[in-house]
Amino acid sequence: MAKPRTVERLVVIGGDAAGMSAASQARRLKGPDELEIVAFERGHFSSFSACGIPYWVGGQVRERAELIARTPDEHRERAIDLRMRTEVIEIDPTGGRVRSRDLESGTEAWTGYDKLVIATGARPVRPPLPGINAPGVHGVQTLDDGQALLDTLAGTDGRRAVVIGAGYIGVEMAEALLNRGFEVTVLNRGEQPMATLDPDMGWLVHQAMDGLGITTVNRAEVTEIRTGTDGRARAVATRDGLYPADVVILGMGVEPETTLARAAGLPLGEYGGLLTDLSMRVRGHDDIWAGGDCVEVLDLVSGRERHVPLGTHANKHGQIIGSNVGGGYGTFPGVVGTAVSKVCELEIARTGLREREAAAVGLQYVTAKIESTSRAGYYPKAALMTVKMIAERRTGRLLGVQIVGREGAAKRVDIAAVALTAGMTAEQMTALDLGYAPPFSPVWDPVLVAARKVAAAVRAS
Amino acid sequence: MAKPRTVERLVVIGGDAAGMSAASQARRLKGPDELEIVAFERGHFSSFSACGIPYWVGGQVRERAELIARTPDEHRERAIDLRMRTEVIEIDPTGGRVRSRDLESGTEAWTGYDKLVIATGARPVRPPLPGINAPGVHGVQTLDDGQALLDTLAGTDGRRAVVIGAGYIGVEMAEALLNRGFEVTVLNRGEQPMATLDPDMGWLVHQAMDGLGITTVNRAEVTEIRTGTDGRARAVATRDGLYPADVVILGMGVEPETTLARAAGLPLGEYGGLLTDLSMRVRGHDDIWAGGDCVEVLDLVSGRERHVPLGTHANKHGQIIGSNVGGGYGTFPGVVGTAVSKVCELEIARTGLREREAAAVGLQYVTAKIESTSRAGYYPKAALMTVKMIAERRTGRLLGVQIVGREGAAKRVDIAAVALTAGMTAEQMTALDLGYAPPFSPVWDPVLVAARKVAAAVRAS
């Protein structure tokens, strides 16, 4: 008698980058005769680029469909049983099953798993302020959010937008609304925009936003969103002022969406994200993996866990989880904290630790800041940039780099990202053989100039 | 009785990047009461950007003066006795002196040195073909060369330019002449343009040059430059054809200008460049340093000496020599072979070894080639690029990367340059935390896509 073939079942919670990358990679390695794959997504869309939403709202991306890497049907053609508008409402790790609810019919059901992938993403920070749930107040986390915002914009004759928060989402949405002809006010809790930069670098962003006609209010503590007689948002009140608004955008960052994981007793870290081993398996649970915006990752520079919600990490996590679930092998060693963004022509980049982060983990450091250009000074369109570099005292090990400037500034941060990964010192970086030709760089690349200056500071420290 | 103060004399041969960087850095560390600095330059210009000449000829750079970083008088204000139009014609290492000739008056003189810096640069390859010295045939190594070419261009009504050579100088000059309205033919000895790339990548350059209206003739062996009755160049003859020309550009590369060094018995390498230790001191000569286009440098990937004439290295050499001569400390560990260039909108980059170079030093390797875009596919102006990656068999160590594409392609090679310096494997590179946002990169940066593909090839090797 032939032994019955074992078909394992993989269940995936979350139909975006991490979850569907995991499902797709597992499917590449194992066919439906070896592995059944069931994926649950509570929204209307799968595998979309949340990072692209500001550009869709701003008009650079015409169609919502362009932001969708793979539709539910395309996943189904690859033998992935993707159940849309179906929310997982409970994980039972002991029983090896999840309970789901069909959001259209309300029907609930249990589904058993041999292997589980949690890719529940992140949710926007939404403080319990009066009026925060009023019509006209919009988060921008999902395509559903983006569509709702576009509907609001189409339905208003007003031209005043207030963005709460001046991080990546905040500044990108400020650009988007500016591009749509709105008067934009950004209410920023911090000392300067872009709290992921040091304040001296954030100040450069503030200046540039001023130049673009975006009003930025720093140290703004929002107390209330005021509504009109129709219940719609009409203004945002802070401790110090009142800002009329025809639309309000929430850009206060996100936090891991780990409500289910917490209820199931899975291990969470300091920032509320799931904790995994290097293979992205949830610690203490051999049959559960997690990836994307719902996990914490190791910061290779500080040696601490961090929450870094970025599509590029989510895709890597999914790829690695899919390999491991599918019988291959992969690990995610951690991040160095690279992030790039822009507001109109201004490019903003960082990697590694900023000053406060370095101090917080007990590192002593020196800093250097330089101005240079993206191309040889005599070449047309040579654009200014400021590079700040932080290195450890005594060892000279590179700790972090921040760059703010015009065209050609942001992606130079990759040089530092690789150097951080390799544990290079500033002195070693001064000898890097970087690409030079007048249209692409001054004869000393700005990163080399910064490295020379910070290396001198290390020697003097 | 007070002991008389010792004033050492530093003599520098060559007034461009390496020589004057060395002089300037030495002066920063030691004042004129400690160190006398005498520098000899046979040309009319000091500290100029030879790399900028194609853009001056092409019209992007308006004034010759923009290419001069520091004039002779500016050097003299810093207490550097820079003697222009004065050629050193003999080095006497035993006597510790150099003989120079004033090119205006013909006067010769000996000058003693305590420390000597040789920065004699490179000279264009100029094969002994009939007609090669005719009027209308131009090298583009110095500002004098550039001015002579511009004079020729201004004096001709003809519109046919022939460029001999399809390396960096050749393709950049093809662009320059195209920008000035010339019909450009490039005669290339090799299988494809850009012999510093593998032929499959060079073919992409060939295609793009075709698209720009530049005629490229591969496997062209130039036999003669034909002249008219006025003695001026009129056509270039190859074994297979005759190409009418109103101006002829020599772009066949350069070789170290080490005639003096050779006559003085200083150690030269396989490519005719001076050999130094890590502090840029000429081997076996404690009081002589050398840097810039006249030296060979260690290739950190192959472990061999190479000749890499690039302004960025020359500046680093000068800085390091000046530090060591001035009582500081610096070393030049070597290069990984990074070079970037462009032809109109096409960007071209390489670092590390190409296939033939890897094979030549006994390395077994695998390769991968991918196409991707500079930005998220849905973002405006997302531009195509091709990335080829070479990794060592078994170890997976990165050996080289070549990139050909549109805007945003070339400087991505810096990621690989740092990875090569750090000795990373392709597998390690797949985890690099590179900057991601839709205006700057797809969610998988093209370099990561290439790393994944070549890492898979390593596993299969």
XYZ file of C-alpha atoms in Angstrom, chain A residues 21 25 28 49-53 55 60-62 66-67 172 175 310-313 315-317 319 329-342 346-348 351 374-375 377-380 407 410-419 421-422 424 427-428 430-445 448 452, chain B residues 21 25 28 49-53 55 60-62 66-67 172 175 310-313 315-317 319 329-342 346-348 351 374-375 377-380 407 410-419 421-422 424 427-428 430-445 448 452:
164
model
C 6.443 37.440 -0.634
C 8.679 32.148 -2.368
C 8.371 28.545 -5.824
C 3.111 49.638 -2.319
C 2.065 51.708 0.687
C 5.207 53.802 0.126
C 3.755 54.857 -3.205
C 0.563 56.343 -1.755
C 2.851 59.934 -5.053
C 2.813 61.584 -10.089
C 1.289 58.104 -10.137
C -1.901 58.134 -12.166
C 0.120 50.896 -10.681
C 0.756 50.501 -6.959
C 5.866 63.237 1.739
C 4.646 67.511 -0.916
C 9.845 49.794 5.533
C 8.692 47.955 2.434
C 12.207 46.943 1.507
C 12.680 45.064 4.790
C 10.091 42.132 1.104
C 13.371 40.719 2.361
C 11.631 39.161 5.374
C 11.645 36.184 0.831
C 17.485 28.556 3.872
C 17.850 32.231 4.556
C 18.565 34.623 7.409
C 17.990 38.298 8.024
C 21.046 39.620 9.866
C 19.505 42.987 10.759
C 19.422 46.585 9.614
C 21.653 49.611 9.879
C 18.752 52.064 9.823
C 18.903 53.407 6.278
C 16.041 55.599 5.131
C 15.668 58.023 2.242
C 12.922 60.470 1.423
C 12.252 63.739 -0.340
C 14.974 68.234 -1.381
C 16.467 64.820 -0.720
C 16.794 63.491 2.807
C 21.703 55.565 8.076
C 26.711 66.281 -6.236
C 28.898 66.890 -9.304
C 31.596 72.333 -9.040
C 32.083 73.469 -12.634
C 29.634 70.931 -14.095
C 26.058 72.079 -14.859
C 19.533 65.916 -6.666
C 19.954 60.752 -0.963
C 21.352 57.582 -2.510
C 24.894 58.512 -1.506
C 23.829 57.249 1.908
C 24.185 53.715 0.526
C 27.957 54.106 0.657
C 27.681 54.588 4.403
C 25.114 51.802 4.753
C 27.584 49.297 3.311
C 30.447 50.730 5.389
C 27.473 46.806 7.675
C 31.156 46.065 7.219
C 34.472 50.235 8.750
C 39.767 56.462 8.450
C 39.192 53.395 6.274
C 38.713 58.043 3.479
C 40.410 55.586 1.118
C 37.235 54.272 -0.536
C 37.471 53.996 -4.301
C 34.208 55.728 -5.202
C 33.093 56.527 -8.723
C 34.463 59.817 -9.981
C 33.731 61.744 -13.148
C 32.700 65.421 -13.323
C 28.992 64.705 -14.111
C 28.731 62.390 -11.091
C 30.921 63.687 -8.298
C 33.531 66.226 -7.292
C 37.021 64.750 -7.314
C 36.511 64.141 -3.579
C 33.044 62.649 -3.208
C 34.911 61.163 1.415
C 38.203 62.901 6.242
C 47.896 68.454 -3.387
C 49.118 69.493 2.394
C 49.469 73.058 5.910
C 40.798 69.158 -13.971
C 41.809 67.121 -17.019
C 38.621 65.095 -16.517
C 36.643 68.258 -17.204
C 38.121 68.879 -20.649
C 32.746 69.079 -20.955
C 28.709 72.468 -20.729
C 31.607 74.223 -19.047
C 31.898 77.782 -20.405
C 36.410 76.964 -14.234
C 38.595 73.889 -14.655
C 33.285 61.400 -23.600
C 29.568 63.199 -26.721
C 42.156 59.030 -12.336
C 42.003 62.460 -10.751
C 40.388 61.136 -7.621
C 43.337 58.814 -6.916
C 44.210 63.851 -5.205
C 44.287 61.133 -2.551
C 47.931 60.353 -3.335
C 47.069 64.366 0.240
C 50.867 60.090 8.524
C 48.783 58.547 5.800
C 48.643 55.454 3.616
C 46.973 54.538 0.357
C 45.762 50.947 0.670
C 44.902 50.528 -3.016
C 42.001 50.643 -5.409
C 39.161 48.341 -6.395
C 38.996 49.697 -9.948
C 35.933 51.913 -9.813
C 35.252 54.101 -12.829
C 32.150 55.943 -14.005
C 31.442 57.771 -17.228
C 28.642 58.769 -19.539
C 23.837 56.808 -20.932
C 25.677 56.134 -17.694
C 28.498 53.601 -17.557
C 34.293 48.344 -10.250
C 16.446 53.443 -10.988
C 13.149 54.201 -9.220
C 8.555 51.089 -11.688
C 5.432 53.207 -11.180
C 7.341 56.391 -10.354
C 7.900 58.968 -13.134
C 19.922 58.381 -14.919
C 26.408 55.002 -12.497
C 26.793 55.979 -8.855
C 25.104 52.783 -7.698
C 28.464 51.186 -8.407
C 29.704 52.781 -5.169
C 27.700 50.191 -3.226
C 29.788 47.484 -4.849
C 33.014 49.471 -4.434
C 32.516 49.532 -0.666
C 31.478 45.867 -0.610
C 36.794 46.906 -0.162
C 35.172 45.084 2.738
C 31.849 40.932 1.206
C 25.153 36.438 -0.128
C 26.061 39.104 2.433
C 21.677 40.443 -0.491
C 20.990 41.663 3.058
C 22.377 45.187 2.584
C 20.160 47.892 4.048
C 20.103 50.247 1.060
C 18.025 53.393 0.841
C 14.512 52.729 -0.407
C 11.734 55.119 -1.346
C 9.817 55.091 -4.651
C 11.587 58.182 -6.119
C 14.988 56.616 -5.453
C 14.787 52.877 -5.907
C 12.530 49.908 -6.512
C 11.757 48.040 -3.308
C 14.650 45.748 -4.255
C 17.482 47.974 -5.354
C 20.309 43.694 -4.491
C 20.508 37.635 -5.207
